[in-house]
PDB file of C-alpha atoms in Angstrom:
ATOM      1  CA  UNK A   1      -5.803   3.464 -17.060  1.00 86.00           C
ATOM      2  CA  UNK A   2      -2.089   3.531 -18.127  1.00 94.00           C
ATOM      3  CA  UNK A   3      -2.123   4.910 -21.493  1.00 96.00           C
ATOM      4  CA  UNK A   4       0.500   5.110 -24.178  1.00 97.00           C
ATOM      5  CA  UNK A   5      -1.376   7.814 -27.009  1.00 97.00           C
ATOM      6  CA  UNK A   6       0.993   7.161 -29.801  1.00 97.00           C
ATOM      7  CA  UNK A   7       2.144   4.115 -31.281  1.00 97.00           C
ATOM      8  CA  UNK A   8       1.989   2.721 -34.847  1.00 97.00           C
ATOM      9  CA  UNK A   9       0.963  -1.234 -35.954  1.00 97.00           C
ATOM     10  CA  UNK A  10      -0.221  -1.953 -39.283  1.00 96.00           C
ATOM     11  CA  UNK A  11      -2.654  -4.321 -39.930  1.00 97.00           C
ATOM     12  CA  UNK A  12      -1.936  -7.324 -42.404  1.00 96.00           C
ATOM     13  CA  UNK A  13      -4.383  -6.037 -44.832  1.00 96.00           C
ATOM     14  CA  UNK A  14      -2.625  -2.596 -45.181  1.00 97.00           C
ATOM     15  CA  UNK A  15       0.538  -4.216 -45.452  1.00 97.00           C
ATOM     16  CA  UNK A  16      -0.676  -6.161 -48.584  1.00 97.00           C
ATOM     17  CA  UNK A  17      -1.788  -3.007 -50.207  1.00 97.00           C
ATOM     18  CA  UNK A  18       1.395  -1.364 -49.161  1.00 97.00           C
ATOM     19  CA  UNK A  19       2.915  -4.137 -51.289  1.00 97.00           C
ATOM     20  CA  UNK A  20       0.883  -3.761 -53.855  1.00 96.00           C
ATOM     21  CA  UNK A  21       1.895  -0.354 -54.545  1.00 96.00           C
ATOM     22  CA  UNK A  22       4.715   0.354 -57.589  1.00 94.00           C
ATOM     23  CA  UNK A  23       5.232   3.669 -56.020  1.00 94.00           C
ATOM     24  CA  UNK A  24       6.166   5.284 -53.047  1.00 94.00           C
ATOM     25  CA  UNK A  25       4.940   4.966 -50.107  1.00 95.00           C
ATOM     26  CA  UNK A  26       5.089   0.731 -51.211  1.00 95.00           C
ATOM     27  CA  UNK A  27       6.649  -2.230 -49.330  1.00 96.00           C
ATOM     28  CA  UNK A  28       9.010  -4.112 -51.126  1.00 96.00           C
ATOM     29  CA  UNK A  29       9.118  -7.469 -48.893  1.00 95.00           C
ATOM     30  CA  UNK A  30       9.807  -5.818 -45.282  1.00 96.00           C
ATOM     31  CA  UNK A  31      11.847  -2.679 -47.016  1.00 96.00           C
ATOM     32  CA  UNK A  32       9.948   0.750 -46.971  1.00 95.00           C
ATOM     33  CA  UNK A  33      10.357   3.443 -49.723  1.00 94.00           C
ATOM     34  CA  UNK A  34       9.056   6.922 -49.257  1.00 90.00           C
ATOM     35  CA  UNK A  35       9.910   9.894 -51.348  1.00 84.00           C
ATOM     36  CA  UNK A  36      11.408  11.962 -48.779  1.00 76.00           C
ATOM     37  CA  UNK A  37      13.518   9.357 -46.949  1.00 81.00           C
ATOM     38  CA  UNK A  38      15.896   6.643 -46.975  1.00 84.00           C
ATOM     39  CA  UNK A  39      15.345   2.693 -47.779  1.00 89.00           C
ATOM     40  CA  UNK A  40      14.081   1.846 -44.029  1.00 91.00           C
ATOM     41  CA  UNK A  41      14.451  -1.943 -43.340  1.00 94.00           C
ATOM     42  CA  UNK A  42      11.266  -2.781 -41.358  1.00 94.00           C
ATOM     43  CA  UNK A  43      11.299  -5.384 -38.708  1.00 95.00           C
ATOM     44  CA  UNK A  44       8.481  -8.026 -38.790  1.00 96.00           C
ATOM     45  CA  UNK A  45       8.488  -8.110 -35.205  1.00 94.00           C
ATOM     46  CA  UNK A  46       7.294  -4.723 -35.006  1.00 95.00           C
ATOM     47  CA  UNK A  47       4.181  -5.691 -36.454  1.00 96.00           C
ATOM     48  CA  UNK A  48       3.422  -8.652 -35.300  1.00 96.00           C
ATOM     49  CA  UNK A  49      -0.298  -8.176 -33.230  1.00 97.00           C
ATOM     50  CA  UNK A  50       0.323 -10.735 -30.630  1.00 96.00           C
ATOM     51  CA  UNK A  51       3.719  -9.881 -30.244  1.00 96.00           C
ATOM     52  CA  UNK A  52       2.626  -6.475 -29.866  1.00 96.00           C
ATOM     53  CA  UNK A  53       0.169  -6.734 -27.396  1.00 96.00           C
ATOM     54  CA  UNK A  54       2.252  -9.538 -25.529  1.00 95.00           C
ATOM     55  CA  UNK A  55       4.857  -5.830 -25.632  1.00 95.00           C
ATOM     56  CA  UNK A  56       2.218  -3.633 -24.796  1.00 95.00           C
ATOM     57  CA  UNK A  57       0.810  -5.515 -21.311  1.00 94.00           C
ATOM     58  CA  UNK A  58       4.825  -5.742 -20.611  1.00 93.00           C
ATOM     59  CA  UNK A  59       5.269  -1.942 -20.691  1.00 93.00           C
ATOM     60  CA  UNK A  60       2.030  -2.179 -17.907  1.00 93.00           C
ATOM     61  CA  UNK A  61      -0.233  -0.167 -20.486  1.00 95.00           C
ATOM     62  CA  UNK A  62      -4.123  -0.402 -20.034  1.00 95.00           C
ATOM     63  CA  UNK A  63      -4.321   1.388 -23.661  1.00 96.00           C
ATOM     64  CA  UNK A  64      -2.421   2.181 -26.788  1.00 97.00           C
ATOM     65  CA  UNK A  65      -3.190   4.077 -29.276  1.00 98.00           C
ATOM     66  CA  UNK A  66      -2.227   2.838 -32.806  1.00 98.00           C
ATOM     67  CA  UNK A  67      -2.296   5.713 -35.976  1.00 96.00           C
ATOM     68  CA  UNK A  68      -1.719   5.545 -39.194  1.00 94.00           C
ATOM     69  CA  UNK A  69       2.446   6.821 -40.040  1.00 91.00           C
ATOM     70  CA  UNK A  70       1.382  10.189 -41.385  1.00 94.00           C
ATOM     71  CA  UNK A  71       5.337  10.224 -42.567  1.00 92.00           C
ATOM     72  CA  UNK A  72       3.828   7.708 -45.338  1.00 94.00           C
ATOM     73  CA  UNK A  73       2.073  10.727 -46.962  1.00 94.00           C
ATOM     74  CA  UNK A  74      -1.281   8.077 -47.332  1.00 96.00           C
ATOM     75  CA  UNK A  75      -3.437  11.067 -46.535  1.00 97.00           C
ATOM     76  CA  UNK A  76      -2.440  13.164 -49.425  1.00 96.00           C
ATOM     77  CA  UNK A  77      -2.549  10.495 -52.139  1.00 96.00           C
ATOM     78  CA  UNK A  78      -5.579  10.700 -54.867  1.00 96.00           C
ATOM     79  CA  UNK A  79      -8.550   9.960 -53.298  1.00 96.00           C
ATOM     80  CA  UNK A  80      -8.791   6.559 -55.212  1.00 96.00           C
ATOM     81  CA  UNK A  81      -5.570   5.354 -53.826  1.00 96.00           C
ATOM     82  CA  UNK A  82      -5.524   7.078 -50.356  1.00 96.00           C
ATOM     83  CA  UNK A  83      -9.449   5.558 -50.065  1.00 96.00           C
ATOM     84  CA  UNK A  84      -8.750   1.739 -50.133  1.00 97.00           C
ATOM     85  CA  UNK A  85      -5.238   2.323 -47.785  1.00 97.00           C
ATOM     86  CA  UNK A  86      -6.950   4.366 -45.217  1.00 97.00           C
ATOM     87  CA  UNK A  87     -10.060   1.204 -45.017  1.00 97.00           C
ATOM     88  CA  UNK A  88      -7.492  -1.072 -44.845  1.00 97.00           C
ATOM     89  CA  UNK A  89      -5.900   0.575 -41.410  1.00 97.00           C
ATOM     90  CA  UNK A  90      -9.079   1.570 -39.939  1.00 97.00           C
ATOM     91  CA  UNK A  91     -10.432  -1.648 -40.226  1.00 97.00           C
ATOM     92  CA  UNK A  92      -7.752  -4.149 -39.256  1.00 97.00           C
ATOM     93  CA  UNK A  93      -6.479  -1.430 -36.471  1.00 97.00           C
ATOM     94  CA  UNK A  94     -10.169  -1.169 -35.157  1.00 97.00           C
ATOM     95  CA  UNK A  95     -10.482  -5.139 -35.062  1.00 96.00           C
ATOM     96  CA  UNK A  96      -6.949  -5.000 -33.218  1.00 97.00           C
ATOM     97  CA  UNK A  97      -7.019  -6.960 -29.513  1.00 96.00           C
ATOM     98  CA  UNK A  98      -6.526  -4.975 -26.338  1.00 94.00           C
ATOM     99  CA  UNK A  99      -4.737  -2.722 -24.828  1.00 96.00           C
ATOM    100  CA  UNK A 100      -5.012  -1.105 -28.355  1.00 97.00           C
ATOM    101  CA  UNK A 101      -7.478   2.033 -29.370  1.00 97.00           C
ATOM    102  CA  UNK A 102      -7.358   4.239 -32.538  1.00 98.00           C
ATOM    103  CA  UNK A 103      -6.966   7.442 -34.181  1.00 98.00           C
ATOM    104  CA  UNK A 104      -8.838   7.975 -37.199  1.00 98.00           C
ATOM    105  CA  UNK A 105      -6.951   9.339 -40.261  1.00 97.00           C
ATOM    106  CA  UNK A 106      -8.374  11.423 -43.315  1.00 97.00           C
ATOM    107  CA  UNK A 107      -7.994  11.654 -47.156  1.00 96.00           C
ATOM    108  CA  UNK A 108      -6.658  15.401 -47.665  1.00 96.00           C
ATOM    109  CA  UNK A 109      -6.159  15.286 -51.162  1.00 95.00           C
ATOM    110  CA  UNK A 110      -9.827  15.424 -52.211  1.00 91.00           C
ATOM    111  CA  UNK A 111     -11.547  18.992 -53.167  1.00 88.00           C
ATOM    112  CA  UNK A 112     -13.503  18.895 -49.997  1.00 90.00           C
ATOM    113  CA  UNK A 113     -12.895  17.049 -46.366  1.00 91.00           C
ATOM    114  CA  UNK A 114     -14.713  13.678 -46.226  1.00 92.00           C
ATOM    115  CA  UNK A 115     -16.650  14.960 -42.886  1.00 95.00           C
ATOM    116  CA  UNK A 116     -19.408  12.121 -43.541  1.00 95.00           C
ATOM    117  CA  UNK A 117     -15.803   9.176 -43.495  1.00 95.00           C
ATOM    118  CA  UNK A 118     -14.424  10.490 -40.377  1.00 97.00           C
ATOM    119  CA  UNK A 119     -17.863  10.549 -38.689  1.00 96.00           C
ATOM    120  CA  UNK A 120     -18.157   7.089 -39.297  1.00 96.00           C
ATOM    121  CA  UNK A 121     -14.716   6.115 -38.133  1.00 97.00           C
ATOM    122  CA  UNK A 122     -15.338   7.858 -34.910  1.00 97.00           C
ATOM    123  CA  UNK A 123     -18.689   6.115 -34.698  1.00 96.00           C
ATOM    124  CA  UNK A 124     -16.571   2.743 -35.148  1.00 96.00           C
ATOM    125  CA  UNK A 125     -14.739   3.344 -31.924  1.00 96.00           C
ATOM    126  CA  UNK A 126     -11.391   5.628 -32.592  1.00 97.00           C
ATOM    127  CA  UNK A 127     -10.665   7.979 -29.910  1.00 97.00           C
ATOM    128  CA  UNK A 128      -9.989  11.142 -32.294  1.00 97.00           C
ATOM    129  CA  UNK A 129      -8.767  12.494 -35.387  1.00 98.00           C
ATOM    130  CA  UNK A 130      -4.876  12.695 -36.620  1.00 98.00           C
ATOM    131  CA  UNK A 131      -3.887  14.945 -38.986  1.00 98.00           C
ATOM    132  CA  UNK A 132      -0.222  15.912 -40.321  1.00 97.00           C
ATOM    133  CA  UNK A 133       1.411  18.952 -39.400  1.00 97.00           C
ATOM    134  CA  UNK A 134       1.917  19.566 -42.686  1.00 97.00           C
ATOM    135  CA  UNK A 135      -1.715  19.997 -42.996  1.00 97.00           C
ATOM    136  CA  UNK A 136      -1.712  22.550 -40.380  1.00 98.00           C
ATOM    137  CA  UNK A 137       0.980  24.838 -41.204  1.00 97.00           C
ATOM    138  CA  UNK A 138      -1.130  28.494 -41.443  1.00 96.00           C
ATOM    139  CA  UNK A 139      -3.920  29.658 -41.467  1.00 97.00           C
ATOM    140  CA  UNK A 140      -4.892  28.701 -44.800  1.00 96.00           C
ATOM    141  CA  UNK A 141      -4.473  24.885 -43.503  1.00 97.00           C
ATOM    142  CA  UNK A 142      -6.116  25.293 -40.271  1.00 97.00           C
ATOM    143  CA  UNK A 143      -9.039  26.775 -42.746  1.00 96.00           C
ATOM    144  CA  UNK A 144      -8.881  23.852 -44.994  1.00 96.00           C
ATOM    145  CA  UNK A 145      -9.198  21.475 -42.317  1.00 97.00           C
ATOM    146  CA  UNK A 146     -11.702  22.930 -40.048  1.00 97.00           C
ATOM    147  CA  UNK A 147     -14.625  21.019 -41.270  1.00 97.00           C
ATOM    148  CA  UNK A 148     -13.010  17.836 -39.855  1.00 97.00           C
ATOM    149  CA  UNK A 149     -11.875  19.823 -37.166  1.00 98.00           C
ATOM    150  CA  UNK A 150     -15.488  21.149 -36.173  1.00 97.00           C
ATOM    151  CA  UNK A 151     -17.188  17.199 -36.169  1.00 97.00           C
ATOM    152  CA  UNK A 152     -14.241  16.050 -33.701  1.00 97.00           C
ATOM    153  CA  UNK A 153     -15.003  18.711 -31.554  1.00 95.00           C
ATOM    154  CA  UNK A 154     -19.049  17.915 -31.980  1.00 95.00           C
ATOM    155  CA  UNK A 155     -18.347  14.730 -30.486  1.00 94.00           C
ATOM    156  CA  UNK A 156     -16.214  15.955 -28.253  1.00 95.00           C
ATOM    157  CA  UNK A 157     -12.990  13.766 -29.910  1.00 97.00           C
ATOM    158  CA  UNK A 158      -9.779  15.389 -29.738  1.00 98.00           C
ATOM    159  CA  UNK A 159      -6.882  15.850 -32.498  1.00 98.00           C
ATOM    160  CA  UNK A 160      -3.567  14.110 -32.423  1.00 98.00           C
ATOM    161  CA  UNK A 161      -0.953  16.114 -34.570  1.00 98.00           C
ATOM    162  CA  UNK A 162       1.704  14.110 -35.875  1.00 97.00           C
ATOM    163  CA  UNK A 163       4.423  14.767 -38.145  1.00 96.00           C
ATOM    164  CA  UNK A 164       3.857  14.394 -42.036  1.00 94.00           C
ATOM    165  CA  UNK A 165       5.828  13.126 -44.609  1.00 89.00           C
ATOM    166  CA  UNK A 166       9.373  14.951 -45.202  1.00 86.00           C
ATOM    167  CA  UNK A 167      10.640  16.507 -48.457  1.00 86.00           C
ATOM    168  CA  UNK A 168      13.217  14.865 -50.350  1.00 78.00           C
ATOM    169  CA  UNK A 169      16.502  14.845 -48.580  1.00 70.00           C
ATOM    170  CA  UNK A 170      19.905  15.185 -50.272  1.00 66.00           C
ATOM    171  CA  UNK A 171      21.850  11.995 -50.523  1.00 70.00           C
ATOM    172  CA  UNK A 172      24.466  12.689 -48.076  1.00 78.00           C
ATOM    173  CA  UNK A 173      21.659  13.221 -44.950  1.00 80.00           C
ATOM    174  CA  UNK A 174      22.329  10.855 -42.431  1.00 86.00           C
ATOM    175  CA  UNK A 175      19.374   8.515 -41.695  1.00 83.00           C
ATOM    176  CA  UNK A 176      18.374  10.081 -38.664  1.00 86.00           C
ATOM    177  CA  UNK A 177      17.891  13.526 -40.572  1.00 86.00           C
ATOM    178  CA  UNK A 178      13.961  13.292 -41.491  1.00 85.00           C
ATOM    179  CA  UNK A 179      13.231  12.549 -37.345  1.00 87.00           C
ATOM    180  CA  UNK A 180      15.008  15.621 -36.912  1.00 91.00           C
ATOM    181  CA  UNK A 181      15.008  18.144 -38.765  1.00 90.00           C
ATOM    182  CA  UNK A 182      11.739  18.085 -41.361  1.00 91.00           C
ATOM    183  CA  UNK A 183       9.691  16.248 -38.271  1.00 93.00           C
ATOM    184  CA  UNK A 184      10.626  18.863 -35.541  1.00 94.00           C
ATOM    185  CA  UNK A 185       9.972  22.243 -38.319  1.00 95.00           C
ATOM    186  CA  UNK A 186       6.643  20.462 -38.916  1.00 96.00           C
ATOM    187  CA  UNK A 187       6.030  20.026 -35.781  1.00 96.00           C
ATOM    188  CA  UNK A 188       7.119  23.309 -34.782  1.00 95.00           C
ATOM    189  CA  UNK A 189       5.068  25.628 -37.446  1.00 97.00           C
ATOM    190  CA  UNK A 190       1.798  23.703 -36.530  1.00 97.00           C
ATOM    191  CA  UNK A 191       1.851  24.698 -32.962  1.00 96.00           C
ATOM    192  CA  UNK A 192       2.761  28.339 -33.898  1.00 95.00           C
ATOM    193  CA  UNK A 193      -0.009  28.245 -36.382  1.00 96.00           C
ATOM    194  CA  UNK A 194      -3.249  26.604 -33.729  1.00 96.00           C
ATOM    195  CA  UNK A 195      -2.101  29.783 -31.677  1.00 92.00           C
ATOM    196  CA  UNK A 196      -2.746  31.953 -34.462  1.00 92.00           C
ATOM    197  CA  UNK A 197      -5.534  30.190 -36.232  1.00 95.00           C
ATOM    198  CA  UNK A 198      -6.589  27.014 -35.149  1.00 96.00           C
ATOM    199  CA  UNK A 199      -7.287  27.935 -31.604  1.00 95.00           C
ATOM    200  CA  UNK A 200      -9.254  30.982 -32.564  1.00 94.00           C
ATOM    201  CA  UNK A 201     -11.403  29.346 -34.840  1.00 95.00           C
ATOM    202  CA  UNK A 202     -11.895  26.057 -32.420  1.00 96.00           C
ATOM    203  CA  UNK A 203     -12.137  27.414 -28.594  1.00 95.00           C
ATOM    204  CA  UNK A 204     -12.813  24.102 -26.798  1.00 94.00           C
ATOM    205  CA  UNK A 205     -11.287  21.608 -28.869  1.00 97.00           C
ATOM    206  CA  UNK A 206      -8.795  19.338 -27.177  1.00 97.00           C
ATOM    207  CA  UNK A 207      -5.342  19.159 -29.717  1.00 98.00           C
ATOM    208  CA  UNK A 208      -2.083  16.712 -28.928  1.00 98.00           C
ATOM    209  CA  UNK A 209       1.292  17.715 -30.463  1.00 98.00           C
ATOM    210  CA  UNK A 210       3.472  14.872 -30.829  1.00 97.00           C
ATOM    211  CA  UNK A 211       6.762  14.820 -29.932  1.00 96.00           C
ATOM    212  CA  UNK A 212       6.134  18.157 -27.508  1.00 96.00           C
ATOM    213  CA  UNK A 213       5.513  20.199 -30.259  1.00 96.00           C
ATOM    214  CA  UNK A 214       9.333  19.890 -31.428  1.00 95.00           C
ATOM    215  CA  UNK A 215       9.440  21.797 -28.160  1.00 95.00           C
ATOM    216  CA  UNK A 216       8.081  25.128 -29.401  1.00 94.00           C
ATOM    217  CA  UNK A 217       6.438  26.293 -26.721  1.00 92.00           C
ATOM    218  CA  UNK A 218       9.783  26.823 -24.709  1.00 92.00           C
ATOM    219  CA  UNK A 219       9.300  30.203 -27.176  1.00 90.00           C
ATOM    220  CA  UNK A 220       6.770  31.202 -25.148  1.00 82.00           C
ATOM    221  CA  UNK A 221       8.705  34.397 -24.006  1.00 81.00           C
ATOM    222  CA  UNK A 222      10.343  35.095 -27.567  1.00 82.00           C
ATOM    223  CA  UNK A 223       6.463  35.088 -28.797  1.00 82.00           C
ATOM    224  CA  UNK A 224       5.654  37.950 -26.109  1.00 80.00           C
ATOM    225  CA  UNK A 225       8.719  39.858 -26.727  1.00 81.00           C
ATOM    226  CA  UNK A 226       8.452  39.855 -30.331  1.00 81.00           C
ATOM    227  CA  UNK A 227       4.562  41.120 -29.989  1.00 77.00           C
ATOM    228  CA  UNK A 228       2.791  37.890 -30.509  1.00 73.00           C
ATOM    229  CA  UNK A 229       0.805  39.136 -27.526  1.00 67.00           C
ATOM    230  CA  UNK A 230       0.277  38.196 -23.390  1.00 62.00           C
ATOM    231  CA  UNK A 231      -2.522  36.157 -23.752  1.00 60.00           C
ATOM    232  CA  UNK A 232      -0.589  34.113 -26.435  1.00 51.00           C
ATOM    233  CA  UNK A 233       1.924  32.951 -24.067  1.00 52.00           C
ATOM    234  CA  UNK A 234      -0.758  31.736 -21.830  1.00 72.00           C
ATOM    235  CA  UNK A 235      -1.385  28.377 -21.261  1.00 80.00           C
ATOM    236  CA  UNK A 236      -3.592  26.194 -22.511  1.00 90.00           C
ATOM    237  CA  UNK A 237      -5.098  23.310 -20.654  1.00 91.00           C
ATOM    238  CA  UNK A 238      -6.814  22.117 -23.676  1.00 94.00           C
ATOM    239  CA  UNK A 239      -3.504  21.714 -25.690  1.00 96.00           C
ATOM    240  CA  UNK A 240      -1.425  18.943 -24.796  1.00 97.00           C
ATOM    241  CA  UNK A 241       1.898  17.288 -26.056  1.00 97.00           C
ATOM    242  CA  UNK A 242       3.234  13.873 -26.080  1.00 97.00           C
ATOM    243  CA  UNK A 243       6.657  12.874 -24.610  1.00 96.00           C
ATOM    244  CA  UNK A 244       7.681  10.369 -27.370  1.00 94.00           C
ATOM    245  CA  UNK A 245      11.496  10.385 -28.614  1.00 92.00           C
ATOM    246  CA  UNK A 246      12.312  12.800 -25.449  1.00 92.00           C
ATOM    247  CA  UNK A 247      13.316  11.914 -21.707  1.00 92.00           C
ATOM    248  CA  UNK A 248      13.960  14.102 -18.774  1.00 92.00           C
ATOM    249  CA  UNK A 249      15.580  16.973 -19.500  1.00 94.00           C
ATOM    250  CA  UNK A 250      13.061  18.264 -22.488  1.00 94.00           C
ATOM    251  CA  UNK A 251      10.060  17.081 -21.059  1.00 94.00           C
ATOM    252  CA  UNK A 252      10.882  19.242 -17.467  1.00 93.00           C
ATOM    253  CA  UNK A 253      12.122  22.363 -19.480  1.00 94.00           C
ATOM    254  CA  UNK A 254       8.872  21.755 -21.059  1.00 94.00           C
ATOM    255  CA  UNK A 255       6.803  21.454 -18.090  1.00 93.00           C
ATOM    256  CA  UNK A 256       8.049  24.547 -16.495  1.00 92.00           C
ATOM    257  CA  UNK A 257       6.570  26.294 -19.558  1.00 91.00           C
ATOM    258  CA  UNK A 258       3.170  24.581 -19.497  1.00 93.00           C
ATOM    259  CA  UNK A 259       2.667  22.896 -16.647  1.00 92.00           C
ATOM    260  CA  UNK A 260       2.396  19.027 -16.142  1.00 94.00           C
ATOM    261  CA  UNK A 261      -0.999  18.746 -16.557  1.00 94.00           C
ATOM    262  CA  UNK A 262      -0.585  18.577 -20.206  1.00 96.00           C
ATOM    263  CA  UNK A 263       1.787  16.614 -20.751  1.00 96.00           C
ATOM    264  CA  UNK A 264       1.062  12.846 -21.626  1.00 96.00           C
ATOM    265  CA  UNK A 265       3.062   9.664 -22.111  1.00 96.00           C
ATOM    266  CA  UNK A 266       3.699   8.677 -25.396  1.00 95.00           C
ATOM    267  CA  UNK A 267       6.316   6.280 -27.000  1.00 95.00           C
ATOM    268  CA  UNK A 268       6.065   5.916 -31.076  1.00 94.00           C
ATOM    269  CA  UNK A 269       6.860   2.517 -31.517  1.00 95.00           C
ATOM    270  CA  UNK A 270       8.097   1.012 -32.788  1.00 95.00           C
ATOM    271  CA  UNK A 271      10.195   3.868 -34.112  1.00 92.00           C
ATOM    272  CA  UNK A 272      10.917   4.918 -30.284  1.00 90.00           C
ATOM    273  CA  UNK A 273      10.915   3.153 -27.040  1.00 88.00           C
ATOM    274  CA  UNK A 274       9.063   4.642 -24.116  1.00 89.00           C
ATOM    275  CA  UNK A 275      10.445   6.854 -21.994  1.00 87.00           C
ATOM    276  CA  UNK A 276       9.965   7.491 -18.475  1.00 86.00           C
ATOM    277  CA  UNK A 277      10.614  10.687 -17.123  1.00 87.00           C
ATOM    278  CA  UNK A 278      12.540  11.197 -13.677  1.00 84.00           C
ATOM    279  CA  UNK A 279      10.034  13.854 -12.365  1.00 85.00           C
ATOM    280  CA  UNK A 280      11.301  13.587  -9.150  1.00 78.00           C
ATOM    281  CA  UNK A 281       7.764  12.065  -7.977  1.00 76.00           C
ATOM    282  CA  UNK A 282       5.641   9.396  -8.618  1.00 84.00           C
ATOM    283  CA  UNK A 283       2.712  11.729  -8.760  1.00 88.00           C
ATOM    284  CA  UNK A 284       4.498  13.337 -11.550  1.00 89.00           C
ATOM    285  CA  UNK A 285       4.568   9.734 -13.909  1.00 89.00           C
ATOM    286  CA  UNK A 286       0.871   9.427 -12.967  1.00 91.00           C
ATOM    287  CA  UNK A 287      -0.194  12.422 -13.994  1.00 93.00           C
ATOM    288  CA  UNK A 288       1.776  11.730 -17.464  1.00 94.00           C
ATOM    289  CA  UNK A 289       0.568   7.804 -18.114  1.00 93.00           C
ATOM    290  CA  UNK A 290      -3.129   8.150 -16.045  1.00 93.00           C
ATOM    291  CA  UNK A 291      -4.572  11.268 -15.115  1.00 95.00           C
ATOM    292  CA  UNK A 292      -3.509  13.679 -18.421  1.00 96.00           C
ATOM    293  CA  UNK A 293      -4.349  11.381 -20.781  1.00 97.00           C
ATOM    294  CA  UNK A 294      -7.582  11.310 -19.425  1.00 96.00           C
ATOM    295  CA  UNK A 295      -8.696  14.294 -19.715  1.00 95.00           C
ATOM    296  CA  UNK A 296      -6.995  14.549 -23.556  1.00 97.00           C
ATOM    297  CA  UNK A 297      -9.556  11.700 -24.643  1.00 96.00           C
ATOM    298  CA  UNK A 298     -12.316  12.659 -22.675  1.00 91.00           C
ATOM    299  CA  UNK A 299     -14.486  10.262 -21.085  1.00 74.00           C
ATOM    300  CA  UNK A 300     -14.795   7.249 -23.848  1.00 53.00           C
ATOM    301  CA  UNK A 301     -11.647   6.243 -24.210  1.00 44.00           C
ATOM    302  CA  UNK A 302     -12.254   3.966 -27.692  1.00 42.00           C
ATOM    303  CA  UNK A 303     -10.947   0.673 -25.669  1.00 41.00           C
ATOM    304  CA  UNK A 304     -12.090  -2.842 -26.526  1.00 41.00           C
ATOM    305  CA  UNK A 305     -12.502  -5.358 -23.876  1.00 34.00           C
TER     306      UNK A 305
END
């Protein structure tokens, strides 16, 4: 099953709330405002479901999974605004036609994880749970979280782990700055941190880093030689990362560090177009679009006929 694990639509009904909205993250018309980042001129186009799926088929996927832009910051809002936004998505992404699946998203803001919401998303059909990095930056975060942490691995669901929303940039940041700089620390810190603490406390569940982890494990031999330990620099075969934004040259560097059999295709549109890397084999693109992915989602994939 070709399988593209990170992509973004938005249903129409979380548009209109989006809309709605007289403060950030809102829609004014097709123009996106976010605290931390520029005006971003959305295209239509890019959510369009038919168009989408006519895309999806084109790019020969079997299955793409859509999440909720964690960059939006929806997941730390006040319960009684995040709650109504985060229906919206699950619902109209859920009801979405194939090739598409879905991660399930979570209000953070509240005093305790909703366990009893994300059960009941998962129930619906997504594949697993995505949470920010930001969420996940130490241990304290890893803490916090592991109650939603311990029902995905219950079921046996893995986590995505995406980039959250960026501080406030000065003016004179180019547009590209967020993607780069805030996204990739993120990113970054997370991974560091499920060495420390997430893995620890979760043994067998099955995590995905976006974006390959902003690349940190190529500091697998700076972590032993500044005495984060052997089996630290080990790797993982339940930790995976996602290709999106990246081509040849990072995602080799980081399969010489890991392996390939954790790395998986994904693409982030429509921020990003998908990448094929030249492995050198076609073995090598199977393993990243078929076989890896796979074993990441375990064996329900959340597909719809």
């Amino acid at each position: 099953m070709p399988t593209d694990v990170h992509q973004h639509l938005w249903p129409p009904e979380f548009l209109a709330l989006l809309r709605s909205r007289t403060a950030p993250p809102r829609l004014d018309g097709w123009t996106l405002h976010l605290p931390g980042e520029p005006p971003y001129a959305v295209d239509p186009a890019d959510h369009d479901i038919a168009a989408r799926a006519r895309l999806a088929r084109a790019d020969g996927l079997d299955l793409a999974l859509v999440s909720l832009s964690s960059p939006l910051g929806i997941e730390y809002l006040p319960p009684a605004e995040a709650g109504p936004l985060l229906t919206a998505f699950h619902d109209g992404a859920l009801d979405l036609p194939a090739p598409f699946g879905v991660w399930a998203s979570a209000c953070l803001s509240a005093p305790e994880p909703d366990t009893a919401a994300l059960r009941r998303e998962l129930a619906r059909g997504c594949v697993g749970l995505q949470l920010p990095a930001t969420a996940l930056l130490d241990a304290a975060g890893w803490a916090r979280c592991a109650p939603l942490l311990e029902v995905a691995a219950e079921q046996g669901k893995p986590l995505f782990v995406h980039p959250g929303a960026a501080p406030a940039a000065e003016s004179a940041a180019p547009a590209w700055w967020p993607a780069l700089v805030p996204y990739v620390q993120q990113l970054h810190a997370s991974w560091f941190a499920f060495r420390a603490f997430g893995r620890p406390r979760h043994p067998d569940l099955r995590v995905c880093f976006a974006a390959l982890a902003g690349l940190a494990p190529l500091h697998g031999e700076r972590l032993v030689a500044r005495g984060g330990g052997r089996d630290r620099g080990r790797v993982d075969c339940r930790a995976f990362y996602e290709t999106s934004s990246y081509g040849t040259r990072a995602v080799d560097a980081l399969v010489r560090a890991v392996g390939i059999d954790v790395i998986v295709s994904g693409s982030d549109r429509p921020y990003a177009a998908p990448v094929l890397p030249d492995l050198g084999a076609d073995a090598a693109v199977h393993a990243l679009r078929h076989a890896n992915p796979a074993r990441l989602l375990g064996p329900t994939k959340g597909a719809r006929p």
